[in-house]
Tab-separated table of N, CA, C and O in Angstrom:
chain	number	residue	atom	x	y	z
A	25	UNK	N	0.825	-1.221	-0.010
A	25	UNK	CA	0.001	0.000	0.012
A	25	UNK	C	0.868	1.273	-0.001
A	25	UNK	O	0.550	2.222	-0.675
A	26	UNK	N	1.952	1.242	0.795
A	26	UNK	CA	2.783	2.439	0.834
A	26	UNK	C	3.528	2.650	-0.463
A	26	UNK	O	3.839	3.773	-0.854
A	27	UNK	N	3.814	1.539	-1.196
A	27	UNK	CA	4.457	1.690	-2.508
A	27	UNK	C	3.495	2.380	-3.477
A	27	UNK	O	3.953	3.193	-4.291
A	28	UNK	N	2.228	2.087	-3.404
A	28	UNK	CA	1.238	2.701	-4.302
A	28	UNK	C	1.133	4.178	-3.993
A	28	UNK	O	1.064	5.005	-4.912
A	29	UNK	N	1.165	4.553	-2.739
A	29	UNK	CA	1.063	5.956	-2.338
A	29	UNK	C	2.310	6.694	-2.808
A	29	UNK	O	2.242	7.786	-3.353
A	30	UNK	N	3.471	6.081	-2.607
A	30	UNK	CA	4.733	6.702	-3.016
A	30	UNK	C	4.740	6.890	-4.526
A	30	UNK	O	5.126	7.943	-5.017
A	31	UNK	N	4.295	5.884	-5.271
A	31	UNK	CA	4.246	5.995	-6.707
A	31	UNK	C	3.281	7.091	-7.135
A	31	UNK	O	3.590	7.879	-8.017
A	32	UNK	N	2.121	7.165	-6.471
A	32	UNK	CA	1.146	8.204	-6.802
A	32	UNK	C	1.758	9.592	-6.568
A	32	UNK	O	1.594	10.505	-7.403
A	33	UNK	N	2.441	9.776	-5.458
A	33	UNK	CA	3.037	11.046	-5.134
A	33	UNK	C	4.098	11.419	-6.163
A	33	UNK	O	4.149	12.554	-6.636
A	34	UNK	N	4.941	10.452	-6.510
A	34	UNK	CA	5.972	10.725	-7.511
A	34	UNK	C	5.385	11.098	-8.867
A	34	UNK	O	5.847	12.024	-9.514
A	35	UNK	N	4.347	10.383	-9.267
A	35	UNK	CA	3.695	10.689	-10.560
A	35	UNK	C	3.028	12.057	-10.482
A	35	UNK	O	3.120	12.853	-11.434
A	36	UNK	N	2.419	12.354	-9.373
A	36	UNK	CA	1.758	13.660	-9.206
A	36	UNK	C	2.808	14.795	-9.239
A	36	UNK	O	2.589	15.802	-9.913
A	37	UNK	N	3.897	14.648	-8.556
A	37	UNK	CA	4.947	15.669	-8.552
A	37	UNK	C	5.526	15.845	-9.962
A	37	UNK	O	5.736	16.940	-10.444
A	38	UNK	N	5.793	14.698	-10.655
A	38	UNK	CA	6.323	14.773	-12.020
A	38	UNK	C	5.317	15.486	-12.940
A	38	UNK	O	5.736	16.342	-13.728
A	39	UNK	N	4.038	15.155	-12.822
A	39	UNK	CA	3.006	15.803	-13.692
A	39	UNK	C	2.927	17.294	-13.373
A	39	UNK	O	2.800	18.139	-14.281
A	40	UNK	N	3.027	17.656	-12.084
A	40	UNK	CA	2.971	19.065	-11.703
A	40	UNK	C	4.159	19.817	-12.303
A	40	UNK	O	3.989	20.912	-12.839
A	41	UNK	N	5.370	19.242	-12.207
A	41	UNK	CA	6.555	19.899	-12.741
A	41	UNK	C	6.446	20.030	-14.272
A	41	UNK	O	6.821	21.092	-14.835
A	42	UNK	N	5.965	19.018	-14.924
A	42	UNK	CA	5.813	19.107	-16.402
A	42	UNK	C	4.807	20.200	-16.794
A	42	UNK	O	5.069	20.967	-17.729
A	43	UNK	N	3.736	20.294	-16.034
A	43	UNK	CA	2.741	21.359	-16.284
A	43	UNK	C	3.368	22.741	-16.049
A	43	UNK	O	3.165	23.664	-16.846
A	44	UNK	N	4.113	22.837	-14.941
A	44	UNK	CA	4.759	24.112	-14.629
A	44	UNK	C	5.740	24.531	-15.703
A	44	UNK	O	5.780	25.691	-16.163
A	45	UNK	N	6.582	23.598	-16.170
A	45	UNK	CA	7.560	23.896	-17.208
A	45	UNK	C	6.865	24.266	-18.513
A	45	UNK	O	7.266	25.176	-19.215
A	46	UNK	N	5.793	23.557	-18.828
A	46	UNK	CA	5.022	23.834	-20.061
A	46	UNK	C	4.458	25.237	-19.991
A	46	UNK	O	4.490	25.996	-20.944
A	47	UNK	N	3.932	25.609	-18.808
A	47	UNK	CA	3.349	26.961	-18.616
A	47	UNK	C	4.451	28.023	-18.742
A	47	UNK	O	4.242	29.078	-19.346
A	48	UNK	N	5.608	27.738	-18.124
A	48	UNK	CA	6.710	28.735	-18.179
A	48	UNK	C	7.200	28.952	-19.612
A	48	UNK	O	7.531	30.071	-19.976
A	49	UNK	N	7.266	27.882	-20.385
A	49	UNK	CA	7.702	28.021	-21.776
A	49	UNK	C	6.709	28.873	-22.543
A	49	UNK	O	7.072	29.772	-23.324
A	50	UNK	N	5.407	28.657	-22.297
A	50	UNK	CA	4.383	29.485	-22.926
A	50	UNK	C	4.500	30.929	-22.543
A	50	UNK	O	4.407	31.842	-23.371
A	51	UNK	N	4.744	31.181	-21.244
A	51	UNK	CA	4.892	32.556	-20.772
A	51	UNK	C	6.128	33.177	-21.358
A	51	UNK	O	6.142	34.374	-21.708
A	52	UNK	N	7.215	32.421	-21.434
A	52	UNK	CA	8.468	32.963	-21.958
A	52	UNK	C	8.313	33.325	-23.439
A	52	UNK	O	8.875	34.355	-23.892
A	53	UNK	N	7.610	32.529	-24.190
A	53	UNK	CA	7.381	32.849	-25.590
A	53	UNK	C	6.566	34.118	-25.746
A	53	UNK	O	6.776	34.862	-26.718
A	54	UNK	N	5.672	34.393	-24.804
A	54	UNK	CA	4.871	35.619	-24.865
A	54	UNK	C	5.528	36.761	-24.134
A	54	UNK	O	4.967	37.851	-24.031
A	55	UNK	N	6.722	36.524	-23.603
A	55	UNK	CA	7.517	37.529	-22.839
A	55	UNK	C	6.743	38.091	-21.677
A	55	UNK	O	6.705	39.314	-21.455
A	56	UNK	N	6.134	37.226	-20.900
A	56	UNK	CA	5.398	37.643	-19.696
A	56	UNK	C	6.379	37.876	-18.526
A	56	UNK	O	7.438	37.206	-18.433
A	57	UNK	N	6.047	38.790	-17.666
A	57	UNK	CA	6.897	39.129	-16.552
A	57	UNK	C	7.047	37.959	-15.584
A	57	UNK	O	8.118	37.780	-14.986
A	58	UNK	N	6.006	37.183	-15.401
A	58	UNK	CA	6.059	36.041	-14.524
A	58	UNK	C	7.152	35.044	-14.851
A	58	UNK	O	7.752	34.448	-13.971
A	59	UNK	N	7.384	34.861	-16.152
A	59	UNK	CA	8.443	33.948	-16.577
A	59	UNK	C	9.808	34.482	-16.170
A	59	UNK	O	10.682	33.726	-15.723
A	60	UNK	N	10.005	35.788	-16.303
A	60	UNK	CA	11.279	36.387	-15.891
A	60	UNK	C	11.491	36.296	-14.389
A	60	UNK	O	12.585	35.975	-13.927
A	61	UNK	N	10.418	36.548	-13.650
A	61	UNK	CA	10.524	36.451	-12.188
A	61	UNK	C	10.796	35.056	-11.757
A	61	UNK	O	11.640	34.825	-10.901
A	62	UNK	N	10.083	34.106	-12.299
A	62	UNK	CA	10.301	32.669	-11.955
A	62	UNK	C	11.737	32.280	-12.311
A	62	UNK	O	12.417	31.601	-11.499
A	63	UNK	N	12.227	32.652	-13.472
A	63	UNK	CA	13.581	32.327	-13.851
A	63	UNK	C	14.607	32.941	-12.918
A	63	UNK	O	15.603	32.299	-12.552
A	64	UNK	N	14.401	34.168	-12.504
A	64	UNK	CA	15.316	34.821	-11.615
A	64	UNK	C	15.305	34.144	-10.211
A	64	UNK	O	16.390	33.953	-9.615
A	65	UNK	N	14.164	33.772	-9.736
A	65	UNK	CA	14.076	33.099	-8.451
A	65	UNK	C	14.730	31.726	-8.481
A	65	UNK	O	15.458	31.357	-7.554
A	66	UNK	N	14.522	30.984	-9.564
A	66	UNK	CA	15.144	29.670	-9.716
A	66	UNK	C	16.653	29.835	-9.808
A	66	UNK	O	17.416	29.084	-9.205
A	67	UNK	N	17.101	30.843	-10.508
A	67	UNK	CA	18.525	31.056	-10.688
A	67	UNK	C	19.190	31.436	-9.340
A	67	UNK	O	20.322	31.073	-9.075
A	68	UNK	N	18.462	32.141	-8.474
A	68	UNK	CA	18.989	32.520	-7.185
A	68	UNK	C	19.092	31.303	-6.259
A	68	UNK	O	20.007	31.212	-5.471
A	69	UNK	N	18.140	30.378	-6.361
A	69	UNK	CA	18.089	29.261	-5.436
A	69	UNK	C	19.056	28.125	-5.863
A	69	UNK	O	19.706	27.553	-5.008
A	70	UNK	N	19.112	27.845	-7.140
A	70	UNK	CA	19.933	26.722	-7.581
A	70	UNK	C	21.425	27.119	-7.602
A	70	UNK	O	21.776	28.241	-7.950
A	71	UNK	N	22.284	26.176	-7.249
A	71	UNK	CA	23.727	26.504	-7.257
A	71	UNK	C	24.294	26.528	-8.667
A	71	UNK	O	23.783	25.885	-9.591
A	72	UNK	N	25.375	27.273	-8.799
A	72	UNK	CA	26.071	27.335	-10.092
A	72	UNK	C	27.064	26.185	-10.153
A	72	UNK	O	27.967	26.130	-9.322
A	73	UNK	N	26.931	25.252	-11.104
A	73	UNK	CA	27.826	24.093	-11.102
A	73	UNK	C	29.249	24.433	-11.461
A	73	UNK	O	30.160	23.675	-11.152
A	74	UNK	N	29.475	25.557	-12.079
A	74	UNK	CA	30.835	25.908	-12.502
A	74	UNK	C	31.375	27.115	-11.706
A	74	UNK	O	32.110	27.919	-12.228
A	75	UNK	N	30.962	27.222	-10.448
A	75	UNK	CA	31.308	28.399	-9.643
A	75	UNK	C	32.827	28.493	-9.442
A	75	UNK	O	33.392	29.575	-9.505
A	76	UNK	N	33.491	27.378	-9.213
A	76	UNK	CA	34.946	27.418	-9.001
A	76	UNK	C	35.661	27.887	-10.281
A	76	UNK	O	36.611	28.698	-10.191
A	77	UNK	N	35.210	27.419	-11.426
A	77	UNK	CA	35.793	27.823	-12.683
A	77	UNK	C	35.568	29.315	-12.922
A	77	UNK	O	36.457	30.041	-13.369
A	78	UNK	N	34.368	29.781	-12.618
A	78	UNK	CA	34.041	31.188	-12.807
A	78	UNK	C	34.893	32.068	-11.922
A	78	UNK	O	35.417	33.111	-12.328
A	79	UNK	N	35.068	31.652	-10.670
A	79	UNK	CA	35.897	32.443	-9.722
A	79	UNK	C	37.344	32.501	-10.207
A	79	UNK	O	37.968	33.563	-10.162
A	80	UNK	N	37.870	31.384	-10.714
A	80	UNK	CA	39.241	31.386	-11.225
A	80	UNK	C	39.381	32.279	-12.428
A	80	UNK	O	40.401	33.022	-12.547
A	81	UNK	N	38.419	32.305	-13.296
A	81	UNK	CA	38.469	33.179	-14.486
A	81	UNK	C	38.442	34.642	-14.084
A	81	UNK	O	39.205	35.474	-14.583
A	82	UNK	N	37.572	35.002	-13.114
A	82	UNK	CA	37.475	36.374	-12.657
A	82	UNK	C	38.774	36.824	-12.017
A	82	UNK	O	39.238	37.926	-12.249
A	83	UNK	N	39.394	35.953	-11.177
A	83	UNK	CA	40.650	36.312	-10.551
A	83	UNK	C	41.739	36.558	-11.585
A	83	UNK	O	42.516	37.479	-11.474
A	84	UNK	N	41.767	35.688	-12.574
A	84	UNK	CA	42.761	35.802	-13.657
A	84	UNK	C	42.584	37.110	-14.427
A	84	UNK	O	43.562	37.837	-14.705
A	85	UNK	N	41.354	37.479	-14.693
A	85	UNK	CA	41.078	38.698	-15.419
A	85	UNK	C	41.479	39.916	-14.582
A	85	UNK	O	42.035	40.901	-15.087
A	86	UNK	N	41.202	39.868	-13.296
A	86	UNK	CA	41.577	40.994	-12.413
A	86	UNK	C	43.097	41.125	-12.346
A	86	UNK	O	43.628	42.245	-12.330
A	87	UNK	N	43.811	40.001	-12.268
A	87	UNK	CA	45.269	40.061	-12.238
A	87	UNK	C	45.830	40.652	-13.530
A	87	UNK	O	46.759	41.445	-13.513
A	88	UNK	N	45.245	40.271	-14.669
A	88	UNK	CA	45.688	40.783	-15.950
A	88	UNK	C	45.443	42.307	-16.031
A	88	UNK	O	46.303	43.038	-16.509
A	89	UNK	N	44.287	42.748	-15.538
A	89	UNK	CA	44.032	44.193	-15.531
A	89	UNK	C	45.004	44.956	-14.613
A	89	UNK	O	45.443	46.014	-14.935
A	90	UNK	N	45.274	44.336	-13.473
A	90	UNK	CA	46.190	44.977	-12.534
A	90	UNK	C	47.601	45.052	-13.123
A	90	UNK	O	48.264	46.075	-12.994
A	91	UNK	N	48.043	44.005	-13.795
A	91	UNK	CA	49.336	44.015	-14.462
A	91	UNK	C	49.398	45.045	-15.560
A	91	UNK	O	50.405	45.766	-15.708
A	92	UNK	N	48.355	45.152	-16.332
A	92	UNK	CA	48.310	46.146	-17.425
A	92	UNK	C	48.338	47.567	-16.837
A	92	UNK	O	48.998	48.450	-17.366
A	93	UNK	N	47.632	47.764	-15.725
A	93	UNK	CA	47.659	49.097	-15.088
A	93	UNK	C	49.027	49.437	-14.555
A	93	UNK	O	49.492	50.580	-14.674
A	94	UNK	N	49.704	48.449	-13.963
A	94	UNK	CA	51.028	48.665	-13.423
A	94	UNK	C	52.010	49.009	-14.549
A	94	UNK	O	52.877	49.913	-14.413
A	95	UNK	N	51.913	48.330	-15.672
A	95	UNK	CA	52.827	48.573	-16.809
A	95	UNK	C	52.570	49.981	-17.351
A	95	UNK	O	53.497	50.660	-17.744
A	96	UNK	N	51.300	50.453	-17.411
A	96	UNK	CA	51.014	51.750	-17.905
A	96	UNK	C	51.517	52.824	-16.945
A	96	UNK	O	51.983	53.894	-17.356
A	97	UNK	N	51.420	52.545	-15.638
A	97	UNK	CA	51.906	53.514	-14.637
A	97	UNK	C	53.384	53.648	-14.653
A	97	UNK	O	53.955	54.708	-14.368
A	98	UNK	N	54.119	52.549	-14.986
A	98	UNK	CA	55.560	52.595	-15.041
A	98	UNK	C	56.071	53.403	-16.232
A	98	UNK	O	57.103	53.997	-16.168
A	99	UNK	N	55.312	53.422	-17.292
A	99	UNK	CA	55.701	54.155	-18.492
A	99	UNK	C	55.418	55.585	-18.344
A	99	UNK	O	55.578	56.519	-18.077
């Protein structure tokens, strides 16, 4: 019995998410504000999988800018 309830809940959650995604795609195609807000909220909550790579790139760019500034100041 508990397996049936678990299966029902999983199917219900899956169906709800599919409906939500379908609705968001429709809103995004019509450029509705709700789609932008939903996307921004999801982006804030979910982690960035490449955060370490992004941090390394930003540090490297800052170092390059600092070196270029130092070279210009020396001249």
